[in-house]
Amino acid sequence: MLLGFLLLSFWQFMCMGLCTAAQSELTITTIKQEPYAMSKGTQLEGFCMDLLSEVAKKLGFKYRVQLVKDGSYGRQDESGNWNGMIGEVVRGEADLAIAPLTLTAAREKAVGMTKPFMQTGISVLLRKDISEGAGFFDFLTPFSALTWLGIFIAYLGTAACIFIVSRLSPCEWSQPQSEQSRFSLLHSLWYTAGALTLQGAGPHPKSLSGRVICCSWWLFAVVLLACYFSNLSSSKTSESSQLMVKGFEDLANQDMIEYGCLAGSSTLAFFKNSNNPVYRRIYEHMERSKSFVSSMDEGIRRAREGSFAFIGESVSLDLAVARHCELVRAHEVVGMRGYSIAAAFGSPIIKNLSVAILQLSEAGELAYLRSKWWASSCIAGKGKTSAMQPHSLKGMFLVLSLGLGLGTILAVLELTSKSRRSAAEQKKSCCTVLTEELSLRLRTSDAKRSQENVEKDKEKA
């Protein structure tokens, strides 16, 4: 009985201790930085505040948030003392530090760090108008090579149809024995090219069949030019995103653009401690020119002014791109690292915090918070424009084909109608007259000989 009473008392004491620990209010230190923690009246809001709220719900603790007194993240001085949020956790002034704290070996030795709640790296931020020079044939980029080939075939096909229709239609060539057709092959090519450039080149067709073909070609040309200039404008706008500085090697090999990073940051430490020759050159240049900035806002401001590339963590640079549409981040990202929550060294809550972060990541909550706070204010659709493919104009190619086919059929019907009238007058078979007409109109050498014979007969007479 006594042993059972002692065990029951011990269990009640443990439960009271656990409840007290669960209900104890934790002191959280953070720093103001968009969009992790921002002022909203008397409260703070942002990515880290939402993350803290979700973690607190899972672990069941209450908390009180305070801003770090010296406004620093945490750096170790020569005597081994830490400042900023890391220093407050080390001295016991705060239980947790939640902010974009980069997980580094030095910080891991001083405090306990959770699994990263966000992955980041080092990249370059600069203005969009720092672009590559234009090529000699950039005016061809709105359409793909296959599209240009299709347009050329359509041009030749239309010119050939105009040439054939002008010879078949009696309205265009009424006396093939005594006169030449107004539309030679060269003139048909010239007329089609003139219509494509909206300039026109007379004479114009008089027959219904010729006008059907010309109208189809004009409609095709108008839509084609509209697509061309629209895509050309888009491609010229997107040229700004084709950076002359695509990575750190390009940055180190040029001297036109100044570059720098945040003073005393982990980004600077990465370049300082790296054995990569390119990264060493970048560090030595920044150290020699003293091109460091004192804050993220200063780095972004100088990048917006132009002729300056700001080197920083890719997550922060992505936010700057989302807020300022004239900026762009280089594609290359190096030195991948993560942001973690810091607690006192050896604290048992570290394990629970890491599990909660992994659960939020697996549930998609971290991705949702990222999309929520990194939403872009720029107008969509200003990315790199791809060359227009033939299937984008398949409707207009179809309309042109139908127009060419309809015009050719009308020309044959016009010639057939004339042949019937001639056959009735000459009392011959319609097929015979039609065959003679086709032979006369389509054989240019015979037509020329007939014309020469008529002129000789006139001279003899």
XYZ file of C-alpha atoms in Angstrom:
461
model
C 0.000 0.000 0.000
C 2.768 2.393 0.932
C 4.645 1.632 -2.285
C 1.488 2.241 -4.331
C 0.883 5.554 -2.567
C 4.451 6.681 -3.264
C 4.171 5.739 -6.928
C 0.859 7.607 -7.262
C 2.312 10.698 -5.589
C 5.345 10.602 -7.874
C 3.110 10.317 -10.973
C 0.995 13.309 -9.879
C 4.158 15.334 -9.280
C 5.514 14.491 -12.738
C 2.203 15.378 -14.384
C 2.143 18.724 -12.573
C 5.711 19.381 -13.694
C 4.949 18.537 -17.278
C 1.819 20.682 -17.306
C 3.741 23.572 -15.785
C 6.465 23.171 -18.397
C 3.913 22.975 -21.182
C 2.076 26.042 -19.946
C 5.219 28.092 -19.260
C 5.624 31.090 -21.527
C 8.685 30.976 -23.762
C 10.539 34.141 -24.661
C 11.139 34.410 -28.394
C 13.642 36.837 -29.858
C 13.434 37.961 -33.472
C 14.475 40.780 -35.763
C 12.480 42.989 -38.083
C 13.031 41.967 -41.673
C 10.534 41.754 -44.498
C 8.726 39.391 -44.871
C 9.847 37.350 -41.857
C 8.768 39.785 -39.127
C 7.093 43.133 -39.782
C 5.171 45.561 -37.610
C 1.389 45.595 -37.816
C 0.140 47.995 -35.185
C 1.422 46.726 -31.857
C 1.883 43.167 -33.182
C 4.320 41.469 -35.526
C 3.383 39.564 -38.667
C 5.295 37.689 -41.327
C 6.611 34.305 -42.348
C 8.418 33.616 -39.070
C 5.426 34.708 -37.006
C 3.155 32.329 -38.919
C 5.740 29.555 -38.568
C 6.017 30.201 -34.822
C 2.243 30.049 -34.464
C 2.030 26.697 -36.273
C 4.903 25.206 -34.259
C 3.365 26.413 -30.978
C 0.070 24.731 -31.864
C 1.820 21.419 -32.502
C 3.968 21.508 -29.359
C 1.419 23.227 -27.123
C 3.453 26.082 -25.643
C 2.745 29.749 -25.110
C 5.197 32.401 -26.127
C 6.070 36.070 -25.957
C 7.925 37.735 -28.832
C 10.506 40.466 -28.332
C 12.782 42.233 -30.776
C 16.520 41.741 -30.413
C 18.026 44.676 -28.548
C 21.085 45.347 -30.730
C 19.350 44.603 -34.060
C 21.867 41.897 -35.045
C 21.530 38.274 -36.046
C 24.490 36.982 -34.121
C 28.221 37.245 -34.653
C 31.126 36.132 -32.492
C 33.742 38.722 -31.619
C 37.459 38.155 -31.072
C 36.960 37.360 -27.380
C 34.422 34.653 -28.180
C 31.312 36.531 -27.090
C 28.172 36.528 -29.225
C 25.929 39.467 -29.992
C 22.461 39.663 -31.537
C 19.839 36.952 -31.254
C 22.439 34.197 -30.814
C 23.939 36.125 -27.897
C 20.552 36.510 -26.197
C 19.938 32.741 -26.463
C 23.438 31.969 -25.145
C 22.990 34.304 -22.149
C 19.518 32.935 -21.400
C 17.720 36.187 -22.174
C 15.564 34.325 -24.711
C 14.484 30.718 -25.016
C 14.235 30.656 -28.826
C 15.440 32.793 -31.718
C 13.275 32.594 -34.819
C 14.406 34.563 -37.842
C 16.263 33.952 -41.115
C 19.190 32.588 -39.083
C 21.652 30.786 -41.308
C 22.762 27.411 -39.988
C 26.560 27.621 -39.672
C 29.199 25.549 -37.887
C 30.098 28.398 -35.537
C 26.490 28.929 -34.459
C 25.929 25.170 -34.102
C 28.781 25.114 -31.552
C 27.241 27.914 -29.471
C 23.511 27.070 -29.572
C 21.197 24.279 -30.622
C 19.792 24.613 -34.159
C 16.747 22.846 -35.574
C 16.280 21.266 -38.972
C 16.150 24.061 -41.577
C 12.690 25.454 -42.281
C 13.879 27.105 -45.507
C 16.668 26.410 -47.979
C 18.647 29.251 -49.474
C 21.967 29.979 -51.165
C 24.072 32.841 -52.467
C 23.209 34.585 -55.718
C 23.456 37.948 -57.477
C 20.842 40.707 -57.755
C 21.023 43.430 -60.418
C 18.941 45.522 -62.783
C 17.260 43.960 -65.786
C 18.659 46.499 -68.239
C 22.168 45.052 -67.836
C 21.765 42.748 -70.823
C 23.622 41.139 -73.651
C 24.218 42.990 -76.886
C 21.740 42.378 -79.688
C 22.637 39.919 -82.430
C 22.591 40.646 -86.152
C 19.603 38.392 -86.791
C 17.540 39.074 -83.676
C 14.757 40.383 -85.906
C 14.111 36.751 -86.909
C 13.583 35.536 -83.339
C 9.797 36.166 -83.146
C 9.211 33.126 -85.397
C 10.889 29.750 -85.356
C 12.800 28.465 -88.389
C 9.933 26.100 -89.206
C 7.461 28.993 -89.128
C 9.620 31.050 -91.495
C 9.775 28.058 -93.836
C 5.990 27.751 -93.751
C 5.590 31.451 -94.525
C 7.982 31.170 -97.468
C 6.076 28.183 -98.867
C 2.788 30.058 -98.423
C 4.290 33.038 -100.277
C 5.415 30.913 -103.213
C 2.099 29.037 -103.284
C 0.087 32.244 -103.336
C 2.200 33.766 -106.095
C 1.824 30.578 -108.148
C -1.957 30.594 -107.655
C -2.215 34.241 -108.748
C -0.125 33.446 -111.811
C -2.262 30.397 -112.737
C -5.601 32.084 -112.046
C -4.616 35.131 -114.088
C -4.028 32.830 -117.067
C -7.113 30.686 -116.574
C -9.703 33.372 -115.895
C -11.159 35.026 -119.018
C -11.761 38.168 -116.979
C -8.005 38.540 -116.519
C -6.860 37.355 -119.947
C -9.657 37.601 -122.453
C -7.608 37.317 -125.703
C -4.665 34.962 -125.200
C -4.143 34.820 -129.002
C -3.482 38.527 -129.376
C -2.379 39.894 -125.991
C -0.087 38.987 -123.127
C -1.257 38.244 -119.584
C -0.858 41.126 -117.153
C 0.382 38.747 -114.422
C 3.638 37.148 -115.395
C 5.382 34.903 -112.882
C 7.767 37.668 -111.812
C 4.922 40.154 -111.450
C 2.944 37.618 -109.380
C 5.910 37.241 -107.022
C 6.283 41.019 -106.815
C 2.567 41.556 -106.236
C 2.495 38.960 -103.419
C 5.557 40.482 -101.728
C 4.024 43.962 -101.958
C 0.841 42.760 -100.312
C 2.875 41.109 -97.531
C 4.496 44.444 -96.688
C 1.165 46.298 -96.984
C 2.547 48.400 -99.844
C 0.586 47.038 -102.789
C 1.839 46.583 -106.338
C -0.580 47.094 -109.236
C -2.287 46.151 -111.405
C -4.804 44.366 -109.204
C -6.845 41.328 -110.263
C -10.202 42.037 -111.897
C -11.718 38.546 -111.761
C -13.646 37.139 -108.809
C -11.213 34.220 -108.519
C -8.172 36.512 -108.384
C -9.799 38.759 -105.790
C -10.666 35.774 -103.569
C -7.016 34.702 -103.593
C -5.766 38.250 -102.932
C -8.202 38.789 -100.059
C -7.088 35.521 -98.457
C -3.457 36.569 -98.776
C -4.154 40.056 -97.406
C -5.906 38.608 -94.354
C -3.024 36.187 -93.816
C -0.490 39.029 -94.154
C -2.291 41.300 -91.660
C -2.519 38.598 -88.985
C 1.056 37.494 -89.680
C 2.448 41.019 -89.264
C 0.415 41.548 -86.086
C 1.865 38.358 -84.579
C 5.366 39.263 -85.713
C 5.439 42.739 -84.196
C 3.732 41.560 -81.015
C 6.274 38.796 -80.505
C 9.144 41.092 -81.489
C 8.084 43.620 -78.859
C 7.828 40.899 -76.227
C 11.226 39.485 -77.123
C 12.844 42.926 -76.915
C 11.257 43.444 -73.500
C 12.483 40.062 -72.281
C 16.029 40.694 -73.546
C 16.578 42.515 -70.288
C 16.398 39.207 -68.432
C 19.235 37.750 -70.548
C 21.902 38.956 -68.230
C 25.432 39.754 -69.140
C 26.205 38.578 -65.591
C 24.792 35.071 -65.412
C 26.936 33.859 -62.535
C 29.847 34.556 -60.260
C 32.488 33.799 -62.872
C 30.980 36.440 -65.186
C 30.904 38.839 -62.244
C 34.559 38.255 -61.418
C 35.691 38.578 -65.051
C 34.209 42.030 -65.651
C 34.961 45.477 -64.293
C 31.996 47.469 -65.576
C 29.665 46.634 -62.694
C 30.559 47.160 -59.059
C 29.456 44.447 -56.641
C 29.316 43.870 -52.910
C 27.550 42.053 -50.093
C 26.324 42.693 -46.571
C 29.155 43.552 -44.174
C 29.776 40.919 -41.499
C 27.307 38.468 -43.018
C 27.594 34.719 -43.551
C 27.703 35.523 -47.274
C 30.941 37.436 -46.764
C 32.308 34.601 -44.646
C 31.554 32.132 -47.445
C 33.696 34.063 -49.941
C 36.397 34.787 -47.368
C 36.844 31.147 -46.338
C 36.434 29.620 -49.804
C 39.344 28.016 -51.655
C 37.639 28.488 -55.027
C 39.796 30.921 -57.090
C 36.740 32.709 -58.494
C 35.218 33.241 -55.054
C 38.563 34.396 -53.679
C 38.826 36.997 -56.445
C 35.350 38.232 -55.614
C 36.225 38.543 -51.927
C 39.512 40.301 -52.632
C 37.766 42.754 -54.959
C 35.105 43.578 -52.358
C 37.749 43.946 -49.659
C 39.905 46.152 -51.879
C 37.083 48.402 -53.082
C 35.203 48.390 -49.751
C 31.953 47.797 -51.619
C 30.111 46.326 -48.631
C 26.647 47.543 -47.683
C 25.345 48.025 -44.167
C 21.873 46.593 -44.738
C 19.753 44.632 -47.189
C 17.785 47.763 -48.025
C 20.960 49.581 -49.032
C 22.061 46.716 -51.259
C 18.670 46.581 -52.990
C 18.610 50.353 -53.407
C 22.050 50.394 -55.048
C 21.067 47.534 -57.349
C 17.959 49.462 -58.419
C 20.084 52.501 -59.218
C 22.108 50.423 -61.677
C 25.791 49.568 -62.217
C 25.836 47.605 -58.960
C 25.323 43.893 -58.330
C 24.254 42.946 -54.826
C 25.415 39.539 -53.598
C 23.144 38.014 -51.001
C 21.038 35.047 -49.998
C 18.783 33.907 -52.818
C 15.609 33.875 -50.704
C 16.030 37.534 -49.798
C 16.913 38.397 -53.386
C 13.770 36.618 -54.620
C 11.740 38.851 -52.336
C 13.431 41.941 -53.786
C 12.607 40.728 -57.317
C 8.973 40.187 -56.290
C 8.745 43.717 -54.897
C 10.790 45.581 -57.525
C 10.005 44.592 -61.101
C 13.130 46.221 -62.542
C 15.365 43.756 -60.688
C 16.296 40.201 -61.577
C 18.270 37.464 -59.830
C 20.980 35.507 -61.616
C 20.221 31.824 -62.131
C 23.380 30.550 -60.438
C 23.032 29.763 -56.732
C 26.030 28.568 -54.701
C 26.720 27.746 -51.069
C 23.373 26.151 -50.277
C 22.431 26.483 -46.612
C 19.301 26.602 -44.467
C 17.467 28.879 -42.028
C 16.885 27.342 -38.600
C 15.412 28.117 -35.194
C 17.976 28.546 -32.417
C 17.590 27.394 -28.793
C 19.907 27.002 -25.834
C 22.647 24.433 -26.359
C 21.457 20.993 -25.314
C 17.824 22.104 -24.910
C 15.380 19.154 -25.196
C 12.934 21.267 -27.203
C 15.228 21.206 -30.245
C 14.167 17.668 -31.160
C 10.457 18.497 -30.923
C 10.899 21.676 -32.936
C 12.724 19.772 -35.698
C 9.957 17.161 -35.860
C 7.298 19.887 -36.040
C 9.166 21.636 -38.875
C 9.437 18.373 -40.834
C 5.716 17.734 -40.335
C 4.850 21.207 -41.611
C 7.105 20.667 -44.616
C 5.542 17.304 -45.456
C 2.047 18.779 -45.135
C 2.888 21.602 -47.562
C 2.446 24.333 -44.945
C 5.936 25.750 -45.418
C 5.419 25.947 -49.187
C 2.105 27.727 -48.608
C 3.710 30.267 -46.268
C 6.479 30.850 -48.835
C 3.948 31.570 -51.610
C 1.918 33.760 -49.233
C 4.722 36.078 -48.180
C 6.747 36.027 -51.421
C 3.826 36.876 -53.714
C 5.006 39.033 -56.620
C 3.507 42.445 -57.312
C 4.856 42.446 -60.877
C 2.659 41.871 -63.899
C 2.849 38.288 -65.087
C 3.848 37.349 -68.599
C 7.079 39.332 -68.870
C 9.291 36.278 -69.033
C 11.383 35.224 -71.931
C 9.276 34.925 -75.055
C 9.731 31.794 -77.112
C 9.692 31.835 -80.904
C 6.243 31.331 -82.383
C 5.747 27.843 -83.782
C 3.740 26.939 -86.936
C 0.883 25.426 -84.933
C 0.217 28.868 -83.455
C -0.737 30.087 -86.963
C -2.391 26.911 -88.193
C -5.767 28.663 -88.412
C -4.425 31.326 -90.762
C -2.579 28.765 -92.885
C -5.871 26.882 -93.194
C -7.793 30.017 -94.204
C -5.145 30.846 -96.818
C -5.242 27.303 -98.206
C -9.020 27.414 -98.505
C -8.814 30.799 -100.211
C -6.239 29.581 -102.716
C -8.260 26.471 -103.459
C -11.518 28.390 -103.834
C -9.907 30.962 -106.128
C -8.449 28.260 -108.372
C -11.804 26.476 -108.586
C -13.578 29.732 -109.474
C -11.019 30.392 -112.212
C -11.671 26.950 -113.722
C -15.439 27.566 -113.552
C -15.042 30.941 -115.267
C -13.031 29.339 -118.054
C -15.565 26.485 -118.337
C -18.427 28.964 -118.634
C -16.650 30.804 -121.436
C -15.823 27.517 -123.187
C -19.488 26.521 -123.160
C -20.491 29.760 -124.827
C -17.729 29.423 -127.416
C -18.663 25.803 -128.074
C -22.265 26.800 -128.708
C -21.187 29.538 -131.128
C -18.630 27.348 -132.953
C -20.832 24.249 -132.751
C -18.048 22.221 -131.167
C -17.823 20.000 -128.144
C -17.400 21.861 -124.852
C -14.538 19.545 -123.865
C -12.739 20.261 -127.121
C -13.002 24.018 -126.701
C -11.998 23.800 -123.041
C -8.943 21.696 -123.931
C -7.910 24.195 -126.600
C -8.317 27.086 -124.151
C -6.229 25.337 -121.475
C -3.546 24.463 -123.995
C -3.426 28.038 -125.258
C -3.393 29.681 -121.835
C -0.954 27.389 -120.040
C 1.626 27.027 -122.813
C 3.370 30.361 -122.984
C 5.507 29.343 -126.000
C 2.425 28.433 -128.050
C 0.744 31.661 -127.048
C 3.734 33.654 -128.186
C 3.845 31.797 -131.493
C 0.125 32.446 -132.047
C 0.644 36.127 -131.368
C 3.597 36.263 -133.799
C 1.522 34.501 -136.475
C -1.293 37.004 -136.067
C 1.145 39.924 -136.435
C 2.678 38.343 -139.573
C -0.758 37.851 -141.126
C -1.520 41.516 -140.489
C 1.747 42.583 -142.126
C 1.056 40.426 -145.203
C -2.385 41.836 -145.520
